[in-house]
Coordinates of C-alpha atoms in Angstrom, one line a residue:
M247 CA -33.6 29.9 88.1
Q248 CA -36.0 28.4 85.6
F249 CA -39.6 27.2 85.9
K250 CA -41.1 23.9 84.8
H251 CA -44.7 25.5 84.7
P252 CA -44.1 29.2 84.2
E253 CA -47.8 29.8 83.3
F254 CA -48.6 29.7 87.1
L255 CA -46.6 32.9 87.5
Y256 CA -49.6 34.8 86.0
F257 CA -51.3 34.1 89.3
L258 CA -48.9 36.6 91.0
F259 CA -51.5 39.3 90.1
L260 CA -53.5 37.9 92.9
L261 CA -51.1 39.6 95.3
V262 CA -53.2 42.7 94.6
I263 CA -56.1 41.2 96.5
P264 CA -54.6 41.3 100.1
I265 CA -53.2 44.7 99.4
L266 CA -56.6 46.0 98.4
V267 CA -58.2 44.4 101.4
H268 CA -55.8 46.1 103.7
L269 CA -56.1 49.5 102.0
F270 CA -59.8 49.6 101.9
Q271 CA -60.6 47.9 105.2
L272 CA -62.4 51.0 106.7
R273 CA -63.9 51.1 110.2
K274 CA -66.3 53.7 111.6
F275 CA -65.6 54.8 115.2
K276 CA -68.6 55.6 117.6
K277 CA -68.1 58.6 120.0
E278 CA -68.5 58.1 123.7
L279 CA -68.6 61.1 126.2
F280 CA -66.6 60.8 129.3
T281 CA -65.9 63.3 132.1
N282 CA -62.2 62.9 132.0
V283 CA -60.6 61.6 128.8
K284 CA -57.0 62.3 129.6
F285 CA -56.0 58.8 130.2
L286 CA -58.3 57.4 127.5
K287 CA -56.8 59.5 124.8
E288 CA -53.3 58.2 125.6
L289 CA -54.7 54.6 125.6
A290 CA -56.4 55.2 122.2
I291 CA -53.2 56.4 120.6
Q292 CA -51.3 53.3 121.8
T293 CA -54.0 50.9 120.6
R294 CA -54.1 52.5 117.1
K295 CA -50.3 52.2 116.7
S296 CA -50.3 48.6 117.7
S297 CA -53.2 47.8 115.4
K298 CA -51.4 49.5 112.5
I299 CA -48.2 47.4 113.0
K300 CA -50.2 44.2 113.2
K301 CA -52.0 45.0 109.9
Y302 CA -48.7 45.6 108.1
L303 CA -47.2 42.3 109.5
L304 CA -50.3 40.4 108.4
L305 CA -50.1 42.0 105.0
A306 CA -46.5 41.1 104.5
T307 CA -47.0 37.6 105.7
R308 CA -50.0 37.0 103.4
L309 CA -48.2 38.4 100.4
L310 CA -45.2 36.2 101.1
L311 CA -47.4 33.1 101.7
L312 CA -49.3 33.7 98.4
T313 CA -46.0 34.3 96.5
A314 CA -44.4 31.1 97.8
L315 CA -47.5 29.1 97.0
I316 CA -47.6 30.4 93.4
L317 CA -43.9 29.8 92.9
A318 CA -44.3 26.2 94.3
F319 CA -46.9 25.5 91.6
A320 CA -44.6 26.9 89.0
Q321 CA -41.9 24.4 90.1
P322 CA -38.7 26.4 90.0
F323 CA -35.4 24.7 89.4
F324 CA -31.7 25.4 88.7
K325 CA -30.6 23.9 85.4
A326 CA -28.0 21.1 85.5
K327 CA -24.5 21.9 84.2
D328 CA -24.6 18.9 81.8
T329 CA -28.1 19.2 80.6
K330 CA -27.3 18.4 76.9
N331 CA -26.4 14.8 77.9
A332 CA -29.4 14.3 80.2
T333 CA -31.2 12.1 77.7
N334 CA -28.2 9.9 77.0
E335 CA -28.7 6.2 76.9
M336 CA -26.3 4.2 79.2
Y337 CA -24.4 1.1 78.1
I338 CA -22.1 -0.9 80.3
I339 CA -19.6 -3.2 78.7
L340 CA -18.4 -5.8 81.1
D341 CA -15.4 -8.0 80.2
N342 CA -16.1 -11.5 81.6
S343 CA -13.2 -13.3 79.7
F344 CA -10.9 -15.7 81.6
S345 CA -8.3 -13.1 82.3
M346 CA -10.8 -11.4 84.7
Q347 CA -10.2 -14.5 87.0
A348 CA -7.0 -12.7 88.1
K349 CA -7.0 -11.5 91.7
G350 CA -6.9 -7.8 92.5
K351 CA -6.9 -6.1 95.9
K352 CA -10.4 -7.2 96.7
G353 CA -10.5 -10.6 95.0
E354 CA -11.2 -11.8 91.5
L355 CA -11.5 -8.9 89.1
L356 CA -14.9 -9.9 87.6
K357 CA -16.5 -10.8 90.9
R358 CA -15.4 -7.5 92.4
A359 CA -16.7 -5.6 89.3
V360 CA -20.1 -7.4 89.6
Q361 CA -20.3 -6.5 93.3
D362 CA -19.6 -2.9 92.6
L363 CA -22.3 -2.8 90.0
L364 CA -24.8 -4.3 92.4
E365 CA -23.9 -1.9 95.2
H366 CA -23.5 1.4 93.3
T367 CA -25.7 1.3 90.3
P368 CA -28.8 3.5 91.0
E369 CA -32.0 1.6 91.0
N370 CA -33.8 4.3 88.9
I371 CA -31.3 4.1 86.1
N372 CA -32.1 2.1 82.9
F373 CA -29.1 0.8 81.0
S374 CA -28.0 -2.0 78.7
L375 CA -25.3 -4.5 79.8
L376 CA -23.1 -6.3 77.2
T377 CA -20.6 -9.0 78.1
N378 CA -18.6 -11.4 76.0
S379 CA -21.3 -14.0 76.1
D380 CA -24.6 -12.3 77.0
N381 CA -26.6 -9.1 76.3
Y382 CA -29.2 -7.4 78.5
Y383 CA -30.9 -4.4 76.8
N384 CA -33.0 -1.7 78.5
T385 CA -32.9 -3.1 81.9
N386 CA -32.2 -2.0 85.5
I387 CA -30.0 -3.4 88.2
K388 CA -32.8 -5.1 90.1
S389 CA -34.0 -7.0 87.0
I390 CA -30.5 -8.5 86.3
Q391 CA -29.3 -8.9 89.8
Q392 CA -29.6 -12.7 89.7
D393 CA -27.9 -12.9 86.3
L394 CA -25.0 -10.8 87.5
Q395 CA -24.5 -13.0 90.6
N396 CA -24.5 -16.1 88.5
M397 CA -22.3 -14.8 85.7
Q398 CA -19.8 -17.3 84.4
Y399 CA -16.5 -16.6 82.7
S400 CA -16.7 -16.7 78.9
A401 CA -14.4 -18.7 76.6
T402 CA -14.8 -15.8 74.1
P403 CA -11.8 -13.4 74.3
F404 CA -12.8 -9.7 75.0
Q405 CA -13.2 -8.0 71.6
I406 CA -14.5 -4.5 72.3
D407 CA -15.0 -3.7 68.6
N408 CA -17.5 -6.5 68.3
L409 CA -19.5 -5.3 71.3
L410 CA -19.5 -1.7 70.0
A411 CA -20.8 -3.0 66.7
K412 CA -23.8 -4.4 68.6
I413 CA -24.3 -1.1 70.4
N414 CA -24.1 0.9 67.1
A415 CA -26.5 -1.5 65.4
R416 CA -29.2 -0.3 67.8
K417 CA -30.5 2.8 66.1
S418 CA -31.3 5.7 68.4
A419 CA -31.8 9.4 68.3
F420 CA -29.9 9.8 71.6
N421 CA -26.2 9.9 72.4
K422 CA -24.7 7.3 74.7
D423 CA -22.8 7.0 77.9
I424 CA -20.6 3.9 77.7
I425 CA -18.8 2.5 80.7
V426 CA -16.2 -0.1 79.8
I427 CA -15.1 -2.5 82.6
T428 CA -12.0 -4.5 81.5
D429 CA -8.5 -5.4 82.6
A430 CA -7.4 -4.2 79.1
L431 CA -5.7 -7.5 78.3
G432 CA -5.7 -7.9 74.6
L433 CA -7.2 -4.4 74.1
K434 CA -6.0 -2.8 70.9
E435 CA -5.8 0.8 69.7
N436 CA -7.6 0.0 66.4
Q437 CA -10.5 -1.6 68.3
V438 CA -11.4 1.6 70.3
K439 CA -11.7 3.6 67.1
S440 CA -15.2 2.3 66.8
F441 CA -16.4 4.7 69.5
K442 CA -18.3 7.7 68.2
K443 CA -17.1 11.2 69.0
E444 CA -20.4 12.3 70.4
D445 CA -20.5 9.4 72.9
N446 CA -19.2 9.8 76.5
V447 CA -16.8 6.9 77.2
F448 CA -15.5 6.0 80.6
F449 CA -13.0 3.2 81.3
Y450 CA -12.8 1.4 84.6
L451 CA -9.5 -0.7 84.5
P452 CA -9.2 -3.0 87.5
E453 CA -5.6 -4.2 88.0
A454 CA -4.4 -7.7 88.8
E455 CA -1.9 -7.9 91.7
Q456 CA -0.7 -11.4 90.7
E457 CA 0.7 -11.6 87.2
N458 CA 2.4 -15.0 87.5
N459 CA 0.6 -17.8 85.7
V460 CA 1.3 -21.3 84.4
S461 CA -0.6 -22.7 81.4
V462 CA -0.8 -26.0 79.7
D463 CA -0.5 -24.9 76.1
S464 CA -0.8 -28.1 74.1
V465 CA -0.4 -31.9 73.9
F466 CA 1.0 -33.6 70.9
I467 CA 2.5 -37.0 69.8
N468 CA 6.2 -36.6 70.1
Q469 CA 7.0 -40.0 68.6
T470 CA 5.4 -43.3 67.9
L471 CA 7.0 -46.5 69.2
D472 CA 5.9 -50.1 68.7
N473 CA 3.6 -50.4 71.6
F474 CA 3.6 -46.9 73.1
Y475 CA 3.1 -43.2 72.2
E476 CA 5.5 -40.7 73.6
I477 CA 3.4 -37.6 74.0
G478 CA 4.8 -34.1 74.6
V479 CA 3.1 -31.6 76.9
K480 CA 4.0 -28.0 76.3
V481 CA 3.7 -25.9 79.5
D482 CA 4.2 -22.1 79.5
A483 CA 5.1 -19.9 82.4
F484 CA 4.2 -16.1 82.5
G485 CA 5.5 -13.6 84.9
T486 CA 8.8 -13.3 86.7
K487 CA 8.8 -15.7 89.7
N488 CA 7.4 -19.0 88.6
K489 CA 8.3 -21.9 90.8
D490 CA 8.3 -25.6 89.8
V491 CA 4.8 -26.9 89.4
S492 CA 3.3 -30.3 89.5
V493 CA 2.0 -31.7 86.2
A494 CA -0.3 -34.7 86.3
L495 CA -1.6 -36.9 83.5
Y496 CA -5.1 -38.5 83.9
N497 CA -7.0 -41.0 81.8
K498 CA -10.7 -41.1 82.5
N499 CA -10.1 -39.3 85.8
K500 CA -7.5 -41.9 86.9
L501 CA -4.0 -40.7 87.6
V502 CA -1.5 -42.2 85.1
A503 CA 1.7 -40.2 85.7
K504 CA 3.0 -37.2 87.6
T505 CA 6.1 -35.0 87.3
L506 CA 7.5 -31.6 88.0
A507 CA 7.9 -28.8 85.4
N508 CA 11.1 -26.8 85.9
F509 CA 11.1 -23.4 84.3
E510 CA 14.6 -22.4 83.4
T511 CA 12.9 -20.7 80.4
N512 CA 9.3 -19.5 80.0
T513 CA 8.4 -22.7 78.1
T514 CA 9.1 -26.3 78.9
T515 CA 8.0 -29.6 77.2
L516 CA 7.4 -32.7 79.3
K517 CA 7.2 -36.2 77.9
F518 CA 5.0 -39.0 79.0
M519 CA 4.8 -42.6 77.7
I520 CA 1.3 -44.1 77.3
P521 CA 0.2 -47.4 75.7
K522 CA -1.2 -47.4 72.2
E523 CA -4.7 -47.7 73.4
N524 CA -7.7 -45.4 73.5
F525 CA -6.9 -42.4 75.8
H526 CA -9.6 -40.0 77.0
G527 CA -8.2 -37.7 79.6
Y528 CA -6.3 -34.6 80.4
V529 CA -3.2 -33.0 81.7
A530 CA -3.4 -30.7 84.8
V531 CA -1.1 -28.3 86.6
S532 CA -1.6 -26.6 89.9
D533 CA -0.6 -23.0 90.3
N534 CA -1.8 -19.7 92.0
G535 CA -2.6 -18.0 88.7
L536 CA -5.6 -18.4 86.4
D537 CA -7.7 -21.6 86.7
Y538 CA -9.1 -21.9 83.2
D539 CA -5.8 -22.8 81.5
N540 CA -4.6 -25.3 84.1
T541 CA -6.2 -28.3 82.4
Y542 CA -5.8 -29.5 78.8
Y543 CA -8.2 -32.2 77.6
F544 CA -7.3 -34.5 74.8
S545 CA -8.4 -37.8 73.2
L546 CA -6.3 -40.3 71.5
S547 CA -7.6 -43.4 69.6
K548 CA -6.1 -46.8 69.4
P549 CA -4.1 -46.6 66.1
E550 CA -5.7 -48.2 63.1
K551 CA -3.9 -48.8 59.8
S552 CA -4.3 -45.9 57.4
N553 CA -5.5 -46.7 53.9
V554 CA -3.4 -45.1 51.2
I555 CA -3.3 -45.5 47.4
S556 CA -1.0 -43.9 44.9
I557 CA -2.0 -43.4 41.3
G558 CA 0.9 -43.3 38.8
D559 CA 3.7 -45.2 37.3
E560 CA 4.6 -48.2 39.4
E561 CA 8.4 -47.7 39.0
K562 CA 8.2 -44.1 40.1
S563 CA 6.0 -45.0 43.1
K564 CA 8.3 -47.6 44.6
F565 CA 9.7 -45.1 47.2
L566 CA 6.1 -44.8 48.6
S567 CA 6.0 -48.6 49.4
R568 CA 9.1 -48.1 51.6
I569 CA 7.4 -45.4 53.6
Y570 CA 3.9 -46.8 53.8
T571 CA 4.8 -50.2 55.3
S572 CA 2.3 -52.9 56.0
D573 CA 2.6 -52.6 59.8
E574 CA 0.9 -49.1 59.8
F575 CA -0.6 -48.7 56.3
N576 CA -2.7 -50.6 53.8
Y577 CA -1.0 -49.3 50.7
I578 CA -1.7 -50.1 47.0
N579 CA -0.4 -48.5 43.8
Y580 CA -2.7 -48.1 40.8
T581 CA -2.0 -46.9 37.3
I582 CA -4.6 -44.5 35.9
N583 CA -6.0 -47.3 33.7
T584 CA -6.3 -49.9 36.6
L585 CA -7.8 -47.5 39.2
D586 CA -10.8 -48.9 41.1
Y587 CA -13.0 -45.8 41.7
N588 CA -15.1 -47.6 44.2
S589 CA -12.1 -48.0 46.5
I590 CA -11.4 -44.2 46.7
D591 CA -14.0 -43.5 49.5
K592 CA -12.4 -46.1 51.7
Q593 CA -9.0 -44.4 51.7
D594 CA -7.4 -41.9 54.1
A595 CA -4.9 -40.5 51.6
I596 CA -4.4 -40.6 47.8
V597 CA -1.1 -39.7 46.1
L598 CA -1.3 -38.5 42.5
N599 CA 2.3 -39.3 41.4
E600 CA 3.3 -37.6 38.2
L601 CA 0.2 -38.0 36.1
N602 CA 0.4 -36.3 32.7
D603 CA -3.4 -35.8 32.8
I604 CA -6.1 -36.1 35.4
P605 CA -9.4 -37.3 34.0
Q606 CA -12.5 -35.2 34.8
A607 CA -14.2 -38.2 36.5
L608 CA -11.2 -38.5 38.8
Q609 CA -11.2 -34.7 39.5
T610 CA -14.8 -34.9 40.6
T611 CA -14.3 -38.0 42.7
L612 CA -11.3 -36.5 44.5
K613 CA -13.1 -33.2 45.2
S614 CA -15.8 -35.2 47.0
F615 CA -13.1 -37.3 48.7
V616 CA -11.4 -34.2 50.2
E617 CA -14.8 -32.9 51.4
K618 CA -15.2 -36.2 53.3
G619 CA -11.9 -35.8 55.2
G620 CA -9.4 -37.5 52.9
N621 CA -6.0 -36.1 52.1
V622 CA -4.6 -35.7 48.6
V623 CA -1.0 -35.4 47.6
F624 CA -0.3 -34.0 44.1
I625 CA 3.1 -34.5 42.5
P626 CA 3.3 -33.0 39.0
S627 CA 4.9 -34.5 35.9
Q628 CA 7.3 -32.7 33.6
E629 CA 4.7 -33.4 30.9
S630 CA 1.7 -32.2 33.0
N631 CA -0.9 -30.2 31.2
T632 CA -1.0 -27.0 33.2
S633 CA -4.6 -26.1 32.3
N634 CA -5.7 -29.6 33.4
V635 CA -3.7 -29.2 36.6
N636 CA -5.1 -25.8 37.3
S637 CA -8.7 -27.0 36.6
F638 CA -8.2 -29.8 39.2
L639 CA -6.5 -27.7 41.9
A640 CA -8.9 -24.8 41.6
A641 CA -11.5 -26.8 43.5
F642 CA -9.3 -26.6 46.6
G643 CA -7.9 -23.0 46.5
S644 CA -6.3 -20.3 44.5
I645 CA -3.3 -21.7 42.7
Q646 CA -1.9 -21.5 39.2
F647 CA 0.7 -23.7 37.6
R648 CA 2.6 -21.8 34.8
S649 CA 5.5 -22.8 32.6
L650 CA 8.1 -25.4 33.5
V651 CA 11.4 -23.7 34.5
N652 CA 14.7 -25.5 33.6
A653 CA 16.7 -24.1 36.5
E654 CA 18.1 -25.9 39.5
K655 CA 16.6 -24.9 42.9
M656 CA 17.5 -25.8 46.4
V657 CA 14.9 -26.6 49.1
T658 CA 16.3 -24.4 51.9
K659 CA 13.3 -23.4 54.1
I660 CA 11.2 -25.5 56.4
N661 CA 8.0 -24.2 58.0
F662 CA 8.6 -25.8 61.5
S663 CA 5.2 -24.5 62.8
H664 CA 3.2 -26.3 60.2
P665 CA 1.2 -29.3 61.6
L666 CA 3.0 -31.6 59.2
Y667 CA 6.3 -31.0 61.1
S668 CA 4.9 -30.2 64.6
S669 CA 6.4 -33.4 66.2
V670 CA 9.3 -34.0 63.8
F671 CA 12.0 -31.6 64.9
E672 CA 13.2 -31.0 68.5
K673 CA 14.7 -27.7 67.4
K674 CA 14.9 -25.6 64.3
V675 CA 17.6 -26.7 61.9
D676 CA 19.5 -24.0 60.1
N677 CA 21.7 -26.1 58.0
F678 CA 20.9 -29.5 56.5
Q679 CA 21.5 -31.5 53.4
Y680 CA 19.4 -29.4 51.0
P681 CA 17.4 -31.3 48.4
N682 CA 17.4 -29.9 44.9
T683 CA 15.3 -30.0 41.8
K684 CA 16.5 -29.6 38.2
T685 CA 13.2 -28.5 36.8
S686 CA 10.1 -27.1 38.5
F687 CA 6.9 -25.3 37.7
D688 CA 6.5 -21.6 38.3
V689 CA 3.5 -21.6 40.7
S690 CA 1.4 -18.7 41.9
S691 CA -0.6 -19.6 45.0
N692 CA -2.1 -18.3 48.3
A693 CA -1.5 -21.7 50.0
S694 CA 0.6 -22.0 53.1
I695 CA 4.2 -22.9 52.2
I696 CA 5.6 -26.0 54.0
L697 CA 8.9 -26.3 52.2
G698 CA 10.4 -23.4 50.3
N699 CA 13.1 -23.0 47.6
N700 CA 16.1 -20.7 47.8
D701 CA 14.4 -18.2 45.4
Q702 CA 11.4 -17.8 47.8
S703 CA 9.2 -20.0 45.7
A704 CA 7.2 -22.9 47.1
F705 CA 8.4 -26.5 46.8
L706 CA 5.6 -28.0 48.9
S707 CA 2.4 -26.1 49.9
A708 CA -0.9 -27.1 51.4
F709 CA -4.6 -26.2 51.3
Q710 CA -6.7 -27.1 54.3
N711 CA -10.5 -27.3 54.7
G712 CA -10.7 -28.1 58.4
V713 CA -11.0 -31.9 58.1
A714 CA -8.6 -32.6 55.2
S715 CA -5.5 -31.3 53.4
V716 CA -4.4 -31.1 49.8
Y717 CA -0.6 -31.1 49.4
V718 CA 0.9 -29.7 46.2
F719 CA 4.5 -30.2 45.0
S720 CA 5.8 -27.7 42.4
A721 CA 8.3 -30.2 40.9
P722 CA 8.5 -33.9 40.0
I723 CA 10.5 -35.7 42.7
N724 CA 11.6 -38.7 40.7
K725 CA 15.3 -39.5 41.0
T726 CA 16.1 -38.1 37.6
N727 CA 14.8 -34.7 38.5
S728 CA 15.4 -34.4 42.2
N729 CA 17.3 -36.0 45.1
F730 CA 14.4 -35.4 47.5
Q731 CA 13.8 -39.1 47.8
N732 CA 17.3 -39.4 49.4
S733 CA 16.6 -36.6 51.8
P734 CA 15.8 -37.3 55.5
L735 CA 12.7 -35.0 55.0
I736 CA 10.9 -37.4 52.7
V737 CA 9.9 -40.0 55.4
P738 CA 8.2 -37.6 57.9
T739 CA 6.7 -35.6 55.1
F740 CA 4.9 -38.4 53.3
Y741 CA 4.2 -40.3 56.5
N742 CA 2.4 -37.4 58.1
M743 CA 0.6 -36.4 54.9
A744 CA -1.0 -39.9 54.8
Q745 CA -2.0 -40.0 58.5
N746 CA -5.6 -39.6 59.3
A747 CA -6.1 -37.6 62.5
Q748 CA -9.4 -39.4 63.1
K749 CA -7.5 -42.7 63.3
S750 CA -4.1 -41.8 64.8
G751 CA -4.0 -38.2 65.9
I752 CA -4.8 -36.3 69.0
K753 CA -8.4 -35.1 68.9
S754 CA -8.5 -31.8 70.7
F755 CA -10.4 -28.7 69.5
V756 CA -10.4 -25.1 70.6
I757 CA -13.8 -23.7 71.7
G758 CA -15.0 -20.9 69.4
K759 CA -12.7 -21.7 66.5
N760 CA -15.5 -23.3 64.4
Q761 CA -13.6 -26.4 63.7
S762 CA -14.8 -29.6 62.0
T763 CA -14.0 -33.3 62.1
V764 CA -15.2 -36.5 60.4
V765 CA -16.4 -39.6 62.3
E766 CA -17.1 -43.0 60.7
T767 CA -20.7 -44.1 61.2
L768 CA -23.5 -45.1 59.1
L769 CA -26.7 -43.1 59.7
S770 CA -30.1 -43.4 58.2
K771 CA -31.8 -40.3 56.7
D772 CA -33.5 -39.2 59.9
E773 CA -30.8 -40.1 62.4
I774 CA -28.5 -37.5 64.0
V775 CA -25.5 -37.7 66.3
S776 CA -25.1 -35.7 69.5
V777 CA -22.0 -34.7 71.5
K778 CA -22.2 -35.4 75.3
N779 CA -20.0 -34.3 78.1
S780 CA -18.1 -37.2 79.8
Q781 CA -18.6 -35.7 83.2
N782 CA -22.4 -36.0 82.8
N783 CA -22.8 -32.2 82.6
S784 CA -26.1 -32.2 80.6
K785 CA -25.9 -28.4 80.2
S786 CA -22.8 -28.9 78.0
N787 CA -24.4 -31.4 75.7
F788 CA -25.2 -30.2 72.2
I789 CA -26.1 -31.3 68.7
P790 CA -23.4 -30.2 66.1
V791 CA -24.0 -29.2 62.6
Q792 CA -23.6 -32.4 60.6
Q793 CA -23.4 -33.6 57.1
I794 CA -23.8 -37.3 56.1
L795 CA -21.0 -38.4 53.7
N796 CA -21.8 -42.0 52.8
N797 CA -20.4 -44.0 55.7
K798 CA -19.0 -40.9 57.4
V799 CA -20.5 -37.8 59.1
K800 CA -18.8 -34.4 59.0
L801 CA -19.4 -32.5 62.3
T802 CA -19.0 -28.7 62.6
F803 CA -19.0 -27.3 66.1
N804 CA -19.3 -23.5 65.5
D805 CA -19.2 -22.0 69.0
N806 CA -20.1 -25.2 70.8
P807 CA -19.6 -26.4 73.5
N808 CA -19.2 -23.6 76.0
T809 CA -17.4 -25.7 78.6
A810 CA -14.0 -27.4 78.2
G811 CA -13.8 -31.1 78.8
N812 CA -13.9 -34.6 77.4
Y813 CA -16.8 -35.4 75.2
G814 CA -18.2 -38.4 73.3
V815 CA -20.0 -38.5 70.0
F816 CA -23.2 -40.7 70.3
N817 CA -25.7 -42.1 67.9
T818 CA -28.6 -42.4 70.4
N819 CA -26.8 -44.3 73.2
T820 CA -24.0 -45.8 71.2
L821 CA -20.6 -44.2 71.5
I822 CA -19.0 -43.5 68.1
D823 CA -15.9 -41.6 69.0
N824 CA -14.2 -39.5 71.7
L825 CA -13.4 -35.8 71.4
S826 CA -12.0 -33.1 73.6
F827 CA -12.4 -29.4 73.8
N828 CA -10.3 -26.7 75.4
Y829 CA -10.4 -23.0 76.0
D830 CA -8.3 -20.7 73.8
R831 CA -5.0 -19.8 75.6
T832 CA -4.8 -16.3 74.3
E833 CA -5.4 -14.7 77.8
S834 CA -2.9 -16.7 79.8
N835 CA -0.3 -13.9 79.9
L836 CA -1.4 -11.4 82.5
S837 CA 1.6 -9.2 82.3
N838 CA 0.7 -7.2 79.3
P839 CA -2.5 -5.2 79.8
N840 CA -2.7 -2.5 77.1
T841 CA -4.1 0.3 79.2
N842 CA -2.6 2.8 76.7
A843 CA -5.4 2.0 74.3
A844 CA -7.8 3.8 76.7
D845 CA -5.7 7.0 77.1
E846 CA -8.0 9.0 74.8
F847 CA -11.0 8.4 77.1
E848 CA -11.8 9.3 80.7
E849 CA -10.5 6.7 83.2
I850 CA -12.4 6.3 86.4
S851 CA -11.1 5.0 89.7
D852 CA -14.3 3.4 90.9
L853 CA -17.9 2.8 89.7
E854 CA -19.6 4.7 92.6
T855 CA -18.0 7.9 91.6
I856 CA -19.0 7.8 87.9
F857 CA -22.7 7.0 88.7
D858 CA -22.8 9.8 91.3
T859 CA -21.1 12.3 88.9
I860 CA -23.4 11.5 86.0
Q861 CA -26.5 11.8 88.1
T862 CA -25.4 15.0 89.8
D863 CA -24.2 16.7 86.7
R864 CA -27.3 15.9 84.7
T865 CA -30.1 16.3 87.3
D866 CA -31.8 19.7 87.6
S867 CA -31.9 21.1 91.2
Q868 CA -35.6 21.1 92.0
I869 CA -36.4 23.8 94.6
W870 CA -40.2 23.9 94.5
K871 CA -40.3 21.8 97.8
W872 CA -38.6 24.7 99.6
F873 CA -41.4 27.0 98.5
V874 CA -44.0 24.6 99.9
V875 CA -42.1 24.7 103.2
L876 CA -42.0 28.5 103.0
T877 CA -45.8 28.6 102.4
L878 CA -46.4 26.5 105.5
L879 CA -43.9 28.6 107.5
F880 CA -45.7 31.9 106.5
L881 CA -49.0 30.3 107.4
V882 CA -47.7 29.5 110.9
I883 CA -46.3 33.0 111.2
E884 CA -49.7 34.5 110.3
I885 CA -51.4 32.4 113.0
L886 CA -48.8 33.4 115.6
I887 CA -49.3 37.1 114.6
Q888 CA -53.0 36.8 115.0
K889 CA -52.7 35.3 118.5
L890 CA -49.7 37.1 119.9
V891 CA -49.6 40.6 118.5
K892 CA -52.2 42.9 120.1

């Protein structure tokens, strides 16, 4: 037993006072003469014995009363068994990502966790709450009750290392109790290494009972016909018992088409035909799994002719005129001497076809052109000056052209996942008519490889800046050096390299990926554009980061918006373009929670237990109240002795 105010124990010397009072309480007796004192003597003896007992009882009671009173003021207590952590700061990490929409035994995992926090978190505990989207520091459960009840799911996936970085950034002399509430979906072993050894970490891992889920993964243009687009809708099924689900296509909330998705495998692609007109809608499925990935929003503009120019020898550029036909492209070839620099900003793509030297003025102009959203295709010449080439390409990425190699190479590898070929092949092709090159440059680069040679070198690679791409060939493709012009690959390759996504592609962005796009509009110096939700949800409207590029504006979205849907880009009240935003699909698969990542830490079965345990183990047992009760009890006993004992 320990005392909070041990200095009061010095008052125990006061116990001497009642002892002295009782010892020195002397009383003189007066003699009275009686004729017969036989009976009186016997009565006197009995009275003296009774008086002596009463005095001892009163002495003991008063000593105990005074002792209890002094001990009560000293405030005795029994030390808690976990006293060293009594000053710990408490942090609660709550996963509010979309996977927490899954249903457990008592409903949706997030809503159940919030309810448990509201019911079982002691009101006298101060803590900090961190979620994927919001932070509440040094608060209590009453202060954030309303925020918890109104908590929304976050488009940001659960990254525990990012949240721990926020906790560790708050300097403190105290250790921490950290309670992590997550379904462990996407949890990785290397992420939990950010916990400090001195911190007490508890994991509460609610489990989903329903792991089946159907997700609309993506929408793309499968093929372009004369008057129609054939769009492909990729639908994924996760779990083991997925039934056929209904898939509906909407344009501006009006039903356009509907079909069933049959899952013989975990992925199926559905095809819809839509007119070559502006499309601003979504694809929706209906299932019993997660809700957030059931709808995929996308926008498609009525196709406009893409503007393409090639710079190079006219004879060597004839193959381009057969690809860039007048029904879809405005195509012109220039030699380096006849190039109209003023026309460059009006183009969507520029092909540099086997130029021996790229003038510095052209290099500067093309750098600005790419920043404004234009694509550049570079085809080297056998006589290209490598230092000149490297100086030009250095503006777009790390790449080095070295010596020309006189050795035949075969183009044997296709990057089917690259956006250039996303809608070209129905399946991967293992054997095809391999194009070859007789001479090519030795190239060192960190660019993504689109077409590769049989010696693992790149034949075609690409740099991307978010709104435009720079495509680089490592060899001349004239008929003398290569048969690539006769390959079936040449048409989709050059066709897609010249396409401007703003004019002919699907405009759909992933929330949180910090993507950019370019819209064509002429703004004055003080004008800005805003992005507004088509469903008139004003809370989702925002002003993006924007850069004026002559008659274009580059928009960067950062983490905006926070709600998926169809949006419009407006200059005041004038609609400039349509855009769509979707949530990242990384949490659609509910069947692989990585609970093993939390094995090194204490796992708790419910929140009520952990709060009770922490409070019990770290709270000293205060017993001074019992001594107050004893003081009152001895006072009552003394009164009773005075009245009842004769």
